[in-house]
């Protein structure tokens, strides 16, 4: 199954929005019990989510951190068949992942890297049993390291996440949110930048962002046409050297073409 390109957040205390989010085109919906819910509403939100979960249309559940009083109950809720995967905020240790997996019945974990500790332990986290994908919590990460909201400052950390994912044979990681809700050009630019760096998806905080993100992380019609020409030319050559569009096709070029065709959706 192709990993999701877009993950759309829904506040845990507004479970009536889950159905709308599912219908909005996002590849995955994240029901958020952490940042989106005030401390005094945590238990009520958890109960509301429990009543809204549907095994026929499972969601990702973002629980509260392993160092909070709400973690245990959240993790046990993640065992519900209406939860496909669980997101661990401020992921920083294999022990926290193991505790979440044990309480949730072994659900796959999306490890949200949003602290210096998480980044320092990135290699170990990526290799931890049960971690299905790495996710960059760029906003909290900037706060933790007192980094300005600047693409260049975050570039080396983004590349570390991409590299760690590849070494651990995980799917391409997920980039953080774009806080602009109505600036389509900014959302598209950040999504395409993430794709160019090796990310495979992006977090969304509003339904308007979803279609833009999905397009940015999908091969274009031109990409697919090129890939098909390469594959066809290689097949027709019988293993001999071949050129497409005036450029030599070697093994890496052919592999890229096949990867593009495999990523085609719909």
GROMACS .gro file of C-alpha atoms in nm:
model
  266
    1UNK     CA    1   0.000   0.000   0.000
    2UNK     CA    2   0.134   0.345  -0.093
    3UNK     CA    3   0.205   0.556   0.219
    4UNK     CA    4  -0.019   0.861   0.272
    5UNK     CA    5   0.083   1.192   0.115
    6UNK     CA    6  -0.143   1.409   0.327
    7UNK     CA    7  -0.237   1.382   0.695
    8UNK     CA    8  -0.517   1.616   0.805
    9UNK     CA    9  -0.555   1.703   1.174
   10UNK     CA   10  -0.895   1.703   1.345
   11UNK     CA   11  -0.930   1.828   1.706
   12UNK     CA   12  -1.014   1.548   1.945
   13UNK     CA   13  -1.285   1.756   2.109
   14UNK     CA   14  -1.458   1.806   1.772
   15UNK     CA   15  -1.513   1.446   1.659
   16UNK     CA   16  -1.802   1.553   1.437
   17UNK     CA   17  -1.537   1.687   1.199
   18UNK     CA   18  -1.389   1.342   1.135
   19UNK     CA   19  -1.639   1.252   0.864
   20UNK     CA   20  -1.588   1.586   0.688
   21UNK     CA   21  -1.211   1.538   0.703
   22UNK     CA   22  -1.242   1.191   0.551
   23UNK     CA   23  -1.447   1.337   0.267
   24UNK     CA   24  -1.196   1.615   0.206
   25UNK     CA   25  -0.948   1.405   0.012
   26UNK     CA   26  -0.678   1.357   0.278
   27UNK     CA   27  -0.499   1.025   0.253
   28UNK     CA   28  -0.511   0.997   0.634
   29UNK     CA   29  -0.694   1.176   0.916
   30UNK     CA   30  -0.520   1.244   1.248
   31UNK     CA   31  -0.751   1.283   1.547
   32UNK     CA   32  -0.554   1.497   1.789
   33UNK     CA   33  -0.579   1.449   2.165
   34UNK     CA   34  -0.265   1.653   2.231
   35UNK     CA   35  -0.213   2.015   2.120
   36UNK     CA   36  -0.569   2.063   1.993
   37UNK     CA   37  -0.730   1.986   2.331
   38UNK     CA   38  -0.705   2.203   2.642
   39UNK     CA   39  -0.581   2.025   2.958
   40UNK     CA   40  -0.918   2.047   3.127
   41UNK     CA   41  -1.092   1.880   2.835
   42UNK     CA   42  -0.862   1.582   2.783
   43UNK     CA   43  -1.085   1.315   2.938
   44UNK     CA   44  -1.400   1.447   2.771
   45UNK     CA   45  -1.226   1.459   2.435
   46UNK     CA   46  -1.099   1.103   2.474
   47UNK     CA   47  -1.450   0.979   2.554
   48UNK     CA   48  -1.593   1.168   2.256
   49UNK     CA   49  -1.333   1.021   2.022
   50UNK     CA   50  -1.400   0.672   2.156
   51UNK     CA   51  -1.763   0.711   2.059
   52UNK     CA   52  -1.678   0.837   1.710
   53UNK     CA   53  -1.419   0.581   1.605
   54UNK     CA   54  -1.523   0.352   1.321
   55UNK     CA   55  -1.343   0.030   1.233
   56UNK     CA   56  -1.460   0.068   0.873
   57UNK     CA   57  -1.276   0.399   0.838
   58UNK     CA   58  -0.979   0.395   1.077
   59UNK     CA   59  -0.785   0.708   1.168
   60UNK     CA   60  -0.446   0.798   1.311
   61UNK     CA   61  -0.468   0.895   1.678
   62UNK     CA   62  -0.222   1.148   1.820
   63UNK     CA   63  -0.192   1.076   2.189
   64UNK     CA   64  -0.051   1.295   2.461
   65UNK     CA   65   0.319   1.261   2.539
   66UNK     CA   66   0.466   0.971   2.730
   67UNK     CA   67   0.555   1.206   3.017
   68UNK     CA   68   0.195   1.322   3.072
   69UNK     CA   69  -0.082   1.193   3.298
   70UNK     CA   70  -0.305   1.129   2.993
   71UNK     CA   71  -0.068   0.900   2.806
   72UNK     CA   72  -0.185   0.567   2.949
   73UNK     CA   73  -0.555   0.620   2.880
   74UNK     CA   74  -0.482   0.763   2.535
   75UNK     CA   75  -0.261   0.467   2.448
   76UNK     CA   76  -0.528   0.221   2.555
   77UNK     CA   77  -0.783   0.401   2.336
   78UNK     CA   78  -0.542   0.349   2.043
   79UNK     CA   79  -0.612  -0.025   2.069
   80UNK     CA   80  -0.960   0.044   1.926
   81UNK     CA   81  -1.009  -0.113   1.579
   82UNK     CA   82  -1.101   0.232   1.453
   83UNK     CA   83  -0.738   0.340   1.501
   84UNK     CA   84  -0.502   0.243   1.219
   85UNK     CA   85  -0.187   0.394   1.367
   86UNK     CA   86  -0.085   0.608   1.661
   87UNK     CA   87   0.125   0.925   1.656
   88UNK     CA   88   0.369   0.975   1.944
   89UNK     CA   89   0.448   1.343   2.009
   90UNK     CA   90   0.797   1.448   2.111
   91UNK     CA   91   0.923   1.100   2.036
   92UNK     CA   92   1.268   1.066   2.187
   93UNK     CA   93   1.320   0.711   2.312
   94UNK     CA   94   1.261   0.350   2.218
   95UNK     CA   95   1.109   0.298   2.564
   96UNK     CA   96   0.825   0.542   2.493
   97UNK     CA   97   0.754   0.371   2.162
   98UNK     CA   98   0.751   0.031   2.332
   99UNK     CA   99   0.511   0.154   2.603
  100UNK     CA  100   0.276   0.294   2.342
  101UNK     CA  101   0.286  -0.026   2.138
  102UNK     CA  102   0.221  -0.242   2.442
  103UNK     CA  103  -0.083  -0.041   2.552
  104UNK     CA  104  -0.226  -0.001   2.201
  105UNK     CA  105  -0.210  -0.366   2.108
  106UNK     CA  106   0.089  -0.328   1.878
  107UNK     CA  107  -0.040  -0.047   1.657
  108UNK     CA  108   0.218   0.106   1.418
  109UNK     CA  109   0.373   0.425   1.552
  110UNK     CA  110   0.433   0.752   1.370
  111UNK     CA  111   0.724   0.904   1.561
  112UNK     CA  112   0.690   1.283   1.573
  113UNK     CA  113   1.037   1.438   1.591
  114UNK     CA  114   0.994   1.779   1.753
  115UNK     CA  115   1.271   1.813   2.010
  116UNK     CA  116   1.648   1.818   2.036
  117UNK     CA  117   1.632   1.487   2.223
  118UNK     CA  118   1.432   1.327   1.944
  119UNK     CA  119   1.671   1.452   1.679
  120UNK     CA  120   1.972   1.333   1.879
  121UNK     CA  121   1.819   0.984   1.906
  122UNK     CA  122   1.691   0.981   1.548
  123UNK     CA  123   1.885   0.675   1.431
  124UNK     CA  124   1.772   0.463   1.726
  125UNK     CA  125   1.411   0.578   1.693
  126UNK     CA  126   1.400   0.498   1.323
  127UNK     CA  127   1.526   0.146   1.396
  128UNK     CA  128   1.285   0.085   1.687
  129UNK     CA  129   1.039  -0.200   1.636
  130UNK     CA  130   0.695  -0.070   1.551
  131UNK     CA  131   0.798   0.270   1.417
  132UNK     CA  132   0.624   0.291   1.080
  133UNK     CA  133   0.727   0.641   0.974
  134UNK     CA  134   0.912   0.949   1.095
  135UNK     CA  135   0.730   1.284   1.104
  136UNK     CA  136   0.893   1.626   1.146
  137UNK     CA  137   0.720   1.843   1.406
  138UNK     CA  138   0.895   2.150   1.274
  139UNK     CA  139   0.707   2.415   1.477
  140UNK     CA  140   0.781   2.262   1.818
  141UNK     CA  141   1.132   2.177   1.703
  142UNK     CA  142   1.199   2.543   1.622
  143UNK     CA  143   1.075   2.638   1.967
  144UNK     CA  144   1.287   2.378   2.145
  145UNK     CA  145   1.606   2.490   1.972
  146UNK     CA  146   1.513   2.860   1.949
  147UNK     CA  147   1.547   2.848   1.570
  148UNK     CA  148   1.397   3.121   1.357
  149UNK     CA  149   1.117   3.033   1.115
  150UNK     CA  150   1.365   2.994   0.833
  151UNK     CA  151   1.389   2.719   0.573
  152UNK     CA  152   1.768   2.732   0.562
  153UNK     CA  153   1.802   2.688   0.939
  154UNK     CA  154   1.587   2.374   0.932
  155UNK     CA  155   1.743   2.225   0.618
  156UNK     CA  156   2.010   2.010   0.790
  157UNK     CA  157   1.751   1.864   1.029
  158UNK     CA  158   1.511   1.782   0.747
  159UNK     CA  159   1.789   1.602   0.565
  160UNK     CA  160   1.879   1.403   0.877
  161UNK     CA  161   1.521   1.277   0.899
  162UNK     CA  162   1.520   1.177   0.532
  163UNK     CA  163   1.854   0.998   0.571
  164UNK     CA  164   1.752   0.816   0.890
  165UNK     CA  165   1.431   0.698   0.725
  166UNK     CA  166   1.617   0.559   0.427
  167UNK     CA  167   1.882   0.383   0.638
  168UNK     CA  168   1.609   0.221   0.849
  169UNK     CA  169   1.419   0.121   0.533
  170UNK     CA  170   1.115   0.325   0.638
  171UNK     CA  171   0.883   0.503   0.395
  172UNK     CA  172   0.987   0.859   0.306
  173UNK     CA  173   0.913   1.079   0.609
  174UNK     CA  174   0.638   1.335   0.658
  175UNK     CA  175   0.713   1.708   0.672
  176UNK     CA  176   0.559   1.948   0.922
  177UNK     CA  177   0.269   2.186   0.885
  178UNK     CA  178   0.241   2.510   0.692
  179UNK     CA  179   0.073   2.757   0.928
  180UNK     CA  180  -0.062   2.976   0.644
  181UNK     CA  181  -0.419   2.869   0.576
  182UNK     CA  182  -0.507   3.084   0.274
  183UNK     CA  183  -0.170   3.126   0.100
  184UNK     CA  184  -0.188   2.853  -0.164
  185UNK     CA  185   0.146   2.956  -0.314
  186UNK     CA  186   0.323   2.916   0.022
  187UNK     CA  187   0.163   2.581   0.090
  188UNK     CA  188   0.255   2.454  -0.256
  189UNK     CA  189   0.608   2.590  -0.233
  190UNK     CA  190   0.674   2.426   0.101
  191UNK     CA  191   0.521   2.098  -0.010
  192UNK     CA  192   0.727   2.087  -0.330
  193UNK     CA  193   1.041   2.180  -0.138
  194UNK     CA  194   0.978   1.893   0.103
  195UNK     CA  195   0.925   1.655  -0.188
  196UNK     CA  196   1.250   1.770  -0.350
  197UNK     CA  197   1.435   1.695  -0.024
  198UNK     CA  198   1.306   1.338  -0.012
  199UNK     CA  199   0.994   1.366   0.204
  200UNK     CA  200   0.695   1.161   0.103
  201UNK     CA  201   0.411   1.353   0.265
  202UNK     CA  202   0.309   1.652   0.473
  203UNK     CA  203   0.092   1.736   0.773
  204UNK     CA  204  -0.213   1.954   0.702
  205UNK     CA  205  -0.406   2.172   0.945
  206UNK     CA  206  -0.690   2.278   0.714
  207UNK     CA  207  -0.887   2.100   0.441
  208UNK     CA  208  -0.787   2.370   0.192
  209UNK     CA  209  -0.428   2.248   0.213
  210UNK     CA  210  -0.501   1.885   0.126
  211UNK     CA  211  -0.544   1.899  -0.253
  212UNK     CA  212  -0.233   2.115  -0.290
  213UNK     CA  213  -0.025   1.874  -0.082
  214UNK     CA  214  -0.157   1.567  -0.265
  215UNK     CA  215  -0.066   1.718  -0.600
  216UNK     CA  216   0.281   1.820  -0.485
  217UNK     CA  217   0.360   1.466  -0.369
  218UNK     CA  218   0.220   1.297  -0.681
  219UNK     CA  219   0.398   1.250  -1.014
  220UNK     CA  220   0.281   1.503  -1.272
  221UNK     CA  221   0.139   1.399  -1.609
  222UNK     CA  222   0.470   1.506  -1.766
  223UNK     CA  223   0.666   1.296  -1.515
  224UNK     CA  224   0.456   0.990  -1.590
  225UNK     CA  225   0.481   1.037  -1.965
  226UNK     CA  226   0.861   1.063  -1.939
  227UNK     CA  227   0.876   0.756  -1.715
  228UNK     CA  228   0.668   0.553  -1.957
  229UNK     CA  229   0.894   0.655  -2.249
  230UNK     CA  230   1.200   0.547  -2.052
  231UNK     CA  231   1.052   0.210  -1.954
  232UNK     CA  232   0.929   0.144  -2.308
  233UNK     CA  233   1.261   0.240  -2.463
  234UNK     CA  234   1.456   0.020  -2.221
  235UNK     CA  235   1.228  -0.275  -2.292
  236UNK     CA  236   1.260  -0.229  -2.668
  237UNK     CA  237   1.639  -0.204  -2.656
  238UNK     CA  238   1.685  -0.557  -2.527
  239UNK     CA  239   1.944  -0.441  -2.277
  240UNK     CA  240   2.142  -0.221  -2.515
  241UNK     CA  241   2.228   0.139  -2.432
  242UNK     CA  242   1.939   0.372  -2.510
  243UNK     CA  243   1.864   0.745  -2.500
  244UNK     CA  244   1.534   0.917  -2.425
  245UNK     CA  245   1.479   1.287  -2.493
  246UNK     CA  246   1.845   1.314  -2.583
  247UNK     CA  247   1.971   1.178  -2.252
  248UNK     CA  248   2.127   0.842  -2.174
  249UNK     CA  249   1.916   0.595  -1.978
  250UNK     CA  250   2.126   0.403  -1.727
  251UNK     CA  251   2.016   0.182  -1.439
  252UNK     CA  252   1.941   0.466  -1.191
  253UNK     CA  253   1.736   0.653  -1.452
  254UNK     CA  254   1.536   0.340  -1.530
  255UNK     CA  255   1.483   0.274  -1.160
  256UNK     CA  256   1.355   0.628  -1.111
  257UNK     CA  257   1.115   0.590  -1.403
  258UNK     CA  258   0.977   0.267  -1.260
  259UNK     CA  259   0.939   0.430  -0.917
  260UNK     CA  260   0.740   0.715  -1.067
  261UNK     CA  261   0.506   0.476  -1.243
  262UNK     CA  262   0.462   0.273  -0.925
  263UNK     CA  263   0.361   0.592  -0.740
  264UNK     CA  264   0.079   0.663  -0.984
  265UNK     CA  265  -0.260   0.683  -0.810
  266UNK     CA  266  -0.613   0.649  -0.941
   0.00000   0.00000   0.00000
